[in-house]
Structures are given as C-alpha cells and as structure tokens.
PDB file of C-alpha atoms in Angstrom:
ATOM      1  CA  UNK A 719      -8.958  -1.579  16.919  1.00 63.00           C
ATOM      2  CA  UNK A 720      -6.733   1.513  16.907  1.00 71.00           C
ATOM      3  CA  UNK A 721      -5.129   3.003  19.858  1.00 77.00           C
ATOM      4  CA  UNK A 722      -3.067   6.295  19.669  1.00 82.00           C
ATOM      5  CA  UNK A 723       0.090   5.938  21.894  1.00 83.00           C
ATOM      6  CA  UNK A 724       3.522   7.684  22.585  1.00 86.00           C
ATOM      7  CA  UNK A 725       6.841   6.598  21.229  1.00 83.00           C
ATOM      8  CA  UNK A 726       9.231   6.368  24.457  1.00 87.00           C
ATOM      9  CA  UNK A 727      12.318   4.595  23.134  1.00 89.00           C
ATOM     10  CA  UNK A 728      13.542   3.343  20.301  1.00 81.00           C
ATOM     11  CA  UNK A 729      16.772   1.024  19.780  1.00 81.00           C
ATOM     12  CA  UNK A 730      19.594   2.088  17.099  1.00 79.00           C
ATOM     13  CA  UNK A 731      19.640  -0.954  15.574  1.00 86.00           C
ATOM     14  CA  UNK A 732      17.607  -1.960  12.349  1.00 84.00           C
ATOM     15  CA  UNK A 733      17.541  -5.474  11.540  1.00 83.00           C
ATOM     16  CA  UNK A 734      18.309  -5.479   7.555  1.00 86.00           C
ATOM     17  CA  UNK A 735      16.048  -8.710   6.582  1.00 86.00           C
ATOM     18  CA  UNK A 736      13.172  -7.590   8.281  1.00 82.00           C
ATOM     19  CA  UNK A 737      13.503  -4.022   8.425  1.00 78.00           C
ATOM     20  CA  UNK A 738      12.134  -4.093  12.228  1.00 80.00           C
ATOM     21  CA  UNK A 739      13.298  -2.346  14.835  1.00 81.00           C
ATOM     22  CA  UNK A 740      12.329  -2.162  19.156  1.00 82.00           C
ATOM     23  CA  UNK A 741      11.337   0.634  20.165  1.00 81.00           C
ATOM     24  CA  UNK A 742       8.859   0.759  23.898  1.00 82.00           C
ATOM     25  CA  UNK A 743       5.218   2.592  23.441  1.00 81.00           C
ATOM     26  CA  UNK A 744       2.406   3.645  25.797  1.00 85.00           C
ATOM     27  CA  UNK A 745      -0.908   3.699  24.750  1.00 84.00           C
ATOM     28  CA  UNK A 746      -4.022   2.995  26.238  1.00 87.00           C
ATOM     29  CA  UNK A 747      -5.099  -1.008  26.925  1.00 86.00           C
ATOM     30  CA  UNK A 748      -8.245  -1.238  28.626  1.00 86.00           C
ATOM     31  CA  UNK A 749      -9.314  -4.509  27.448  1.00 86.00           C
ATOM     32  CA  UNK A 750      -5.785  -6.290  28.251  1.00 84.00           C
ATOM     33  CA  UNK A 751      -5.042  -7.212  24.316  1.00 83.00           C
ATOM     34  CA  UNK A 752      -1.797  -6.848  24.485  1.00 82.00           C
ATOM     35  CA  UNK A 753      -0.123  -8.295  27.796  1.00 84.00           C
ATOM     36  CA  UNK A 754       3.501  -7.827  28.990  1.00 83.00           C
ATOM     37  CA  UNK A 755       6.194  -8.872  26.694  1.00 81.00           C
ATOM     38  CA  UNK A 756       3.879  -9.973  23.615  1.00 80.00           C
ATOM     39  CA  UNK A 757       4.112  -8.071  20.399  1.00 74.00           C
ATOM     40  CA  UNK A 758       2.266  -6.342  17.928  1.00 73.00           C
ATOM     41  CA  UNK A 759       2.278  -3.944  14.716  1.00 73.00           C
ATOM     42  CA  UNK A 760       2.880  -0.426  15.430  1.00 72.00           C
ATOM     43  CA  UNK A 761       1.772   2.232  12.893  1.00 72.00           C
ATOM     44  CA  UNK A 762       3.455   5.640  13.034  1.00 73.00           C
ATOM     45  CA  UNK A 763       1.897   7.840  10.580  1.00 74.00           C
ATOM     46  CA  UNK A 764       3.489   9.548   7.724  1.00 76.00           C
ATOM     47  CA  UNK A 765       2.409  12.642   6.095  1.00 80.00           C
ATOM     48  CA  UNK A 766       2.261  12.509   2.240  1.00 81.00           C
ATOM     49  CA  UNK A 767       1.799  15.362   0.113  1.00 82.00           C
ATOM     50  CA  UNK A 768       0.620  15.369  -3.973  1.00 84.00           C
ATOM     51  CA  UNK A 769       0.201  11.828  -3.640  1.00 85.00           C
ATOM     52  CA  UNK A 770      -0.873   9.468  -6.362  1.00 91.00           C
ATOM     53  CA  UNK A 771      -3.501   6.743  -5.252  1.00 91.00           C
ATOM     54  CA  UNK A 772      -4.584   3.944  -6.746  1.00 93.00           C
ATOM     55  CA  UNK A 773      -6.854   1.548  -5.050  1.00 92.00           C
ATOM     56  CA  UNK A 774      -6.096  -1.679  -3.886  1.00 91.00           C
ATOM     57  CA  UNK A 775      -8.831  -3.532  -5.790  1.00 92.00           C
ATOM     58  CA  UNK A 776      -6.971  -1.874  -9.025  1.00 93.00           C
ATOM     59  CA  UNK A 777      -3.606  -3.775  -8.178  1.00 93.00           C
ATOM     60  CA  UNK A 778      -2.271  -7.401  -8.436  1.00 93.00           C
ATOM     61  CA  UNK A 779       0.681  -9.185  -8.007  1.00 92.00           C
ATOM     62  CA  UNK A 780       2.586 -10.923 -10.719  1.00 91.00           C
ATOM     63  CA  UNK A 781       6.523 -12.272  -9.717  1.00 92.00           C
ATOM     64  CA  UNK A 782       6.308 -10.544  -6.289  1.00 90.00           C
ATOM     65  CA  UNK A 783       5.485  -7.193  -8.377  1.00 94.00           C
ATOM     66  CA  UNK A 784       2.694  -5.051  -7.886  1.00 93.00           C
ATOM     67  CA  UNK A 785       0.960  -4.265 -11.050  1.00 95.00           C
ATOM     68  CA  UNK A 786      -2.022  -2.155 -12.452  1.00 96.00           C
ATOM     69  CA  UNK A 787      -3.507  -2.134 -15.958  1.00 97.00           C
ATOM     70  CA  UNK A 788      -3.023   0.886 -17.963  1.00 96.00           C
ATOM     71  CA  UNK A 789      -5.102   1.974 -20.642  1.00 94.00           C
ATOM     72  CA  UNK A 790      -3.757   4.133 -23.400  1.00 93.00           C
ATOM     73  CA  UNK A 791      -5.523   4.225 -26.616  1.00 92.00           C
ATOM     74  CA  UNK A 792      -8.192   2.151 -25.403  1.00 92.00           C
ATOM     75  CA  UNK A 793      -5.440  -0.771 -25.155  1.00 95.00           C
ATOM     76  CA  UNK A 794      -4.166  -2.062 -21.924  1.00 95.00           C
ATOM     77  CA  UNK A 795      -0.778  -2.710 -20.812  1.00 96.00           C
ATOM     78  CA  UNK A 796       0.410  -4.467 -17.644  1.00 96.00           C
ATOM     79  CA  UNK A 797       2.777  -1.656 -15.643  1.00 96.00           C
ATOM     80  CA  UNK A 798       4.957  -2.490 -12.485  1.00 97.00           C
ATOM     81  CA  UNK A 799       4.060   0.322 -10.103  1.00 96.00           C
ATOM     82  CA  UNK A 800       6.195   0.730  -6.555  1.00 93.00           C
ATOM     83  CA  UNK A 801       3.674   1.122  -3.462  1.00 92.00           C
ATOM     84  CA  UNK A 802       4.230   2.753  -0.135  1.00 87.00           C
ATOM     85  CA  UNK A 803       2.035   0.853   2.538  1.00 69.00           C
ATOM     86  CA  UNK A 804      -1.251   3.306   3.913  1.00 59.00           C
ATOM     87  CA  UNK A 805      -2.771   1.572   6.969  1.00 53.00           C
ATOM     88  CA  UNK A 806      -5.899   2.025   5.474  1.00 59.00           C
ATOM     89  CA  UNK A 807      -6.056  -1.044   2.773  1.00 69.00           C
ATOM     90  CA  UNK A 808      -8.347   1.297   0.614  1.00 86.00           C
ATOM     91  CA  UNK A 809      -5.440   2.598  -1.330  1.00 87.00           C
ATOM     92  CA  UNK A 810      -1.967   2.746  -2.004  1.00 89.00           C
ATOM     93  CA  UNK A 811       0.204   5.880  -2.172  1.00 90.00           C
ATOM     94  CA  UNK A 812       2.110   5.426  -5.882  1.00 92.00           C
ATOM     95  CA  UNK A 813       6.240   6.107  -5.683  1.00 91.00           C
ATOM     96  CA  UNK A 814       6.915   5.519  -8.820  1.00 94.00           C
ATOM     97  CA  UNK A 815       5.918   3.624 -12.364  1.00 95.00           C
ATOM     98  CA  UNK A 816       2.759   6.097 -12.936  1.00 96.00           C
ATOM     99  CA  UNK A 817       2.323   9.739 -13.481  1.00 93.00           C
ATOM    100  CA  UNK A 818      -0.423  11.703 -13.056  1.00 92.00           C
ATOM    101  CA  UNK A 819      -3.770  11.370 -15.056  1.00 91.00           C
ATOM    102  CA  UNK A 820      -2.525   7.934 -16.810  1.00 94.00           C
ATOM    103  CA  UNK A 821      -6.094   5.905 -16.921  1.00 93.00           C
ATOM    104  CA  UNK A 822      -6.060   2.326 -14.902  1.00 95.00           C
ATOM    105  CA  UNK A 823      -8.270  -0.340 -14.979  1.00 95.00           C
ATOM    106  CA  UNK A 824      -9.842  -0.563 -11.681  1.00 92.00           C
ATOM    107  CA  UNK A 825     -12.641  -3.856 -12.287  1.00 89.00           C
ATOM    108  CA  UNK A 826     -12.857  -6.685 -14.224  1.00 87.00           C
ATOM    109  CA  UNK A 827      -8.217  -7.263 -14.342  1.00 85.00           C
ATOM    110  CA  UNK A 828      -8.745 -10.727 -14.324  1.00 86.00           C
ATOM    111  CA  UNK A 829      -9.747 -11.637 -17.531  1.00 89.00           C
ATOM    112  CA  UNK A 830      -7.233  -8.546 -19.458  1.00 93.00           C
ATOM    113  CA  UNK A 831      -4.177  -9.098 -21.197  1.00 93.00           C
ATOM    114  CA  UNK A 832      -1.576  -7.038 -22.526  1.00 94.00           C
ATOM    115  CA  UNK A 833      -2.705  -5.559 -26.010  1.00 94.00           C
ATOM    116  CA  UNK A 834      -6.655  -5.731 -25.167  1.00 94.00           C
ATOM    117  CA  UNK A 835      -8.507  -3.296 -26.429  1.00 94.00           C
ATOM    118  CA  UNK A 836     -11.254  -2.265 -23.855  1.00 93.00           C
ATOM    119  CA  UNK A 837     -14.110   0.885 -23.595  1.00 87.00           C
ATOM    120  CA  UNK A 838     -14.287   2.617 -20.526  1.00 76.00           C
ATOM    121  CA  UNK A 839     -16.615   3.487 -18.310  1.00 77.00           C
ATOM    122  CA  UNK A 840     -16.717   6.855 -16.546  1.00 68.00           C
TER     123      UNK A 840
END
C-alpha cells in the first residue's frame, strides 16, 4: 500500500555502509500501520529519461552481479549489467553494460550457458 507524503526534514548525515539517511515525512495513515517511532521504506521518485529496461524475470544474479543473457549471432553470452532500483519490480532501469537494441534472453536462463546457440522467438 502506497501513500504519497511530504518530505519535512532531512538530516546531513549519510551513513556510508548503509547508504540511509533520517529524514521526518507526513503522509496520510488512516489505518495506524505505521505508529510513532517505528520505521519504514520511503520511496522518493526519480525521473528517468531514454531509459533502457530490462525486466526483472530477464535478470539473475551470479557473485552478487546482476546478469542478463545476450544473444548475438544466435549465441548467448552471460553480460554483467548495473541496475538502478524502480519501485515497481517489473523492470529495471539499465546504467550501464547494455546499449540499445542488443537482444536478451528474457525465458527459459536457467538451463543457457555461455556459447549456446539458441532461435528466438519474436
């Protein structure tokens, strides 16, 4: 359940592990979730423009490193991709390690390995 709110205040300091920060909102609580000093997860919302997306089902995590299949050739490759989080969980917004129009696997990663030679389906 989302709630749209108002940033009041927001401390100076950042703590560099956890990359958190206080800051006091207001937003509307009719039910009582979220009761006097308890905590939860904030979203502010970011604008993005020409952003790459890749959906979340086409990503998975090898060594702490998210990864997508790419497909070049009809051969697939493993690729290390950097993600910015979107609140949504549909997709993620791509920084860097694909360009645009590079084809990725989006089913079936978990039988692939590097080198396979796979058809596509449109």
């Amino acid at each position: 359940m989302f709630k749209k709110g108002k940033l009041e205040t927001l401390s100076g300091l950042i703590n560099t592990e956890t990359g958190s920060v206080n800051l006091r909102a207001s937003f509307p609580n009719p039910d009582g979730l979220i009761r006097s000093g308890a905590s939860a997860l904030i979203r502010i919302p970011l604008k993005v423009s020409n952003a790459l997306l890749v959906p979340t089902k086409a990503t998975f995590e090898m060594q702490e490193k998210t990864m997508v299949y790419t497909v070049k050739n009809g051969a697939v490759k493993s690729t290390e991709i950097e993600i910015m989080d979107v609140p949504s969980g549909e997709f993620y917004v791509v920084t860097k390690g694909l360009n645009p129009g590079e084809q990725i696997v989006t089913e079936g990663m978990g039988s692939l390995k590097d080198g396979m030679k796979i058809k596509a389906k449109h």
